[in-house]
């Protein structure tokens, strides 16, 4: 039900102690891009070069395309819906792979640069990369949530990005398993568990609405992710997906 995705607060204690570790294996899109090449600023070029030097030529190209995407959107004044679509398509072309195989850890939240460097990631990595890209494209953090959900058909935990045009709106869901951005009311296969953005953490419930449960800093993986932003904190994956 849509009420489970609402931003309005009601009380509920979090249910269970499930470890939200494994995500779903999804298909990715192999699409060509329709935007023209755009010049990068010196900071972008330094970022691209650093990723290329650490991960290789294909990673360098992916990072360059990402920075061109962001700069194109910023320069063209994309609408929110166009920004959502472009970002979703861009990252959904990357490969899905479990953390334990790629990073040698049961749960690792890669930065966007690490995901682009590796050439893939799991559902958290897709969602995180989309979230930070949308922030760069000017979408207000208050309109975005990273949402842990239960994928009911496969009985698996998963992460998606939810975009709320207004606080009372039905959110639109960006998902690496589903190429089409659809309203939450059409994603009856997903049951929200909790959500967060750069400032807050919410608990969710099936019949009711999210309770503002505290700061996102409560999530240790979120803190670790934020501490690794930048080209000087890159980690190398256990696998070379570009071979």
XYZ file of C-alpha atoms in Angstrom:
243
model
C 0.000 0.000 0.000
C 1.170 3.526 -0.725
C 0.849 4.571 2.907
C 3.927 2.500 3.681
C 5.954 4.877 1.509
C 4.563 8.069 3.020
C 6.842 10.688 4.542
C 4.443 11.579 7.350
C 5.459 10.447 10.858
C 3.679 7.822 12.979
C 5.088 5.700 15.756
C 6.400 2.234 15.204
C 9.237 0.226 16.613
C 11.407 -1.527 13.979
C 10.430 -5.131 13.404
C 12.919 -7.941 13.643
C 16.689 -7.951 13.345
C 17.074 -9.130 9.785
C 20.474 -8.520 8.237
C 19.865 -6.613 5.025
C 22.863 -8.050 3.207
C 21.973 -9.943 0.042
C 20.304 -8.259 -2.894
C 18.613 -9.455 -6.043
C 20.288 -10.423 -9.264
C 18.980 -8.002 -11.888
C 19.188 -7.387 -15.552
C 20.986 -4.280 -16.829
C 20.365 -2.118 -19.847
C 22.777 -1.805 -22.765
C 21.713 1.543 -24.187
C 23.550 4.209 -26.117
C 23.439 7.787 -24.885
C 21.871 10.650 -26.769
C 23.680 13.627 -25.226
C 26.643 15.368 -26.854
C 30.100 15.340 -25.292
C 30.621 18.214 -22.869
C 33.861 19.735 -21.664
C 34.907 18.800 -18.165
C 36.327 21.169 -15.591
C 39.807 20.585 -14.089
C 38.391 18.862 -11.004
C 36.462 16.425 -13.193
C 39.539 15.740 -15.299
C 41.592 15.052 -12.171
C 38.898 12.643 -10.988
C 38.783 10.855 -14.339
C 42.558 10.532 -14.478
C 42.777 9.239 -10.918
C 40.151 6.560 -11.549
C 41.852 5.572 -14.794
C 45.223 5.292 -13.104
C 43.819 3.125 -10.328
C 41.318 0.914 -12.192
C 42.245 1.126 -15.876
C 41.153 2.607 -19.191
C 37.574 1.314 -19.251
C 36.954 2.634 -15.765
C 38.357 5.973 -16.878
C 35.902 6.077 -19.773
C 32.933 5.220 -17.532
C 33.906 7.991 -15.138
C 34.311 10.481 -17.972
C 30.829 9.602 -19.266
C 29.412 10.059 -15.768
C 30.957 13.499 -15.377
C 29.753 14.457 -18.857
C 26.264 13.334 -17.894
C 26.278 15.502 -14.784
C 27.724 18.534 -16.550
C 25.276 18.139 -19.435
C 22.349 18.064 -17.050
C 23.597 21.033 -15.096
C 24.185 23.048 -18.259
C 20.925 22.119 -19.952
C 18.669 22.616 -16.965
C 17.033 19.210 -17.143
C 13.671 18.787 -15.487
C 13.539 16.537 -12.446
C 11.913 13.768 -14.460
C 14.569 13.928 -17.166
C 17.335 13.860 -14.576
C 15.766 10.796 -12.960
C 15.499 9.012 -16.297
C 19.024 9.832 -17.480
C 20.642 8.811 -14.219
C 18.616 5.603 -13.960
C 19.528 4.545 -17.500
C 23.189 5.450 -17.070
C 23.826 3.347 -13.983
C 21.536 0.469 -14.913
C 23.906 -0.468 -17.723
C 26.480 -1.591 -15.157
C 26.796 -5.174 -13.972
C 25.132 -6.535 -10.844
C 27.462 -8.544 -8.612
C 27.385 -9.479 -4.920
C 29.691 -7.728 -2.465
C 31.253 -10.975 -1.293
C 32.452 -11.721 -4.819
C 33.444 -8.196 -5.800
C 34.820 -6.755 -2.561
C 35.378 -9.833 -0.411
C 32.940 -8.551 2.233
C 29.373 -9.528 3.032
C 28.267 -5.904 2.874
C 30.263 -3.056 1.345
C 28.819 0.264 0.204
C 30.914 1.498 -2.709
C 31.250 5.159 -3.568
C 30.147 6.177 -7.073
C 33.802 6.332 -8.132
C 34.435 2.834 -6.795
C 31.373 1.455 -8.550
C 32.391 3.046 -11.838
C 35.944 1.882 -11.295
C 34.862 -1.688 -10.683
C 32.238 -1.621 -13.437
C 29.466 -3.013 -11.258
C 28.057 -3.453 -7.805
C 25.060 -4.618 -5.829
C 21.731 -2.907 -5.209
C 23.090 -0.522 -2.568
C 25.833 0.622 -4.943
C 23.376 1.293 -7.763
C 21.133 3.278 -5.430
C 23.956 5.253 -3.830
C 25.425 6.245 -7.197
C 22.014 7.388 -8.440
C 21.296 9.294 -5.242
C 24.509 11.338 -5.306
C 24.211 11.976 -9.045
C 20.697 13.354 -8.584
C 21.920 15.645 -5.814
C 24.572 17.010 -8.181
C 21.870 17.600 -10.770
C 20.085 19.891 -8.361
C 17.382 17.659 -6.902
C 16.686 18.572 -3.293
C 17.790 15.995 -0.734
C 14.374 16.307 0.928
C 12.832 14.764 -2.207
C 15.096 11.717 -2.196
C 15.245 8.591 -0.063
C 17.400 5.508 -0.164
C 14.889 2.817 0.760
C 15.514 -0.720 1.969
C 12.650 -2.889 0.774
C 11.611 -6.507 0.858
C 11.202 -7.935 -2.634
C 8.216 -10.083 -1.890
C 8.227 -12.434 -4.854
C 11.798 -13.586 -4.231
C 11.800 -13.053 -0.453
C 14.954 -10.945 -0.616
C 16.031 -7.586 0.776
C 16.881 -4.888 -1.734
C 17.579 -1.141 -1.992
C 15.986 1.421 -4.317
C 15.850 5.199 -4.666
C 12.509 6.919 -4.043
C 11.795 10.385 -5.423
C 8.982 12.440 -3.858
C 7.871 15.356 -6.091
C 6.094 16.747 -3.002
C 6.026 15.474 0.599
C 2.544 14.020 0.075
C 3.244 12.513 -3.357
C 3.387 8.892 -4.327
C 7.144 8.401 -4.793
C 8.721 7.315 -8.051
C 11.026 4.306 -7.710
C 14.451 4.021 -9.369
C 15.514 0.376 -9.350
C 18.362 -1.550 -10.954
C 16.024 -4.521 -11.371
C 13.386 -2.568 -13.264
C 14.303 -0.350 -16.197
C 11.124 1.729 -16.036
C 10.694 4.358 -13.343
C 7.263 3.692 -11.863
C 5.190 5.015 -8.937
C 5.409 3.023 -5.719
C 1.740 2.138 -6.097
C 2.710 0.072 -9.140
C 5.533 -1.706 -7.307
C 3.431 -4.103 -5.271
C 6.412 -6.468 -5.338
C 8.271 -4.161 -2.924
C 7.545 -3.675 0.770
C 9.480 -0.790 2.373
C 11.387 -1.472 5.590
C 13.291 1.729 6.305
C 14.596 4.721 4.398
C 17.117 7.510 4.789
C 18.718 10.445 3.041
C 21.649 12.700 3.869
C 20.027 13.945 7.061
C 17.484 11.515 8.440
C 16.577 7.874 8.982
C 12.955 6.720 8.857
C 11.301 3.486 9.876
C 8.518 2.213 7.655
C 5.472 0.093 8.249
C 3.017 -1.718 6.063
C -0.110 0.041 7.341
C 0.849 3.526 8.224
C 3.669 5.874 7.561
C 7.306 6.431 8.278
C 8.461 7.545 11.694
C 11.383 9.946 11.794
C 13.748 7.663 13.666
C 16.963 9.656 13.894
C 19.947 10.770 11.870
C 21.413 8.853 8.950
C 24.691 8.801 10.899
C 23.203 5.860 12.826
C 24.079 3.726 9.843
C 27.704 2.686 10.209
C 27.961 1.745 6.550
C 26.688 5.196 5.592
C 29.338 6.818 7.772
C 32.040 4.628 6.273
C 30.859 5.469 2.757
C 30.969 9.188 3.394
C 34.469 8.922 4.846
C 35.724 7.368 1.607
C 34.546 10.011 -0.855
C 37.306 11.349 -3.055
C 40.048 9.931 -5.223
C 42.461 9.282 -2.350
C 40.302 6.654 -0.626
C 39.590 4.277 -3.507
C 39.548 0.541 -2.803
C 40.378 -2.127 -5.327
C 37.854 -4.944 -5.927
C 38.741 -8.612 -5.772
C 37.624 -9.137 -9.367
C 38.383 -7.373 -12.644
C 35.007 -7.115 -14.367
C 36.584 -5.487 -17.425
C 38.489 -8.592 -18.470
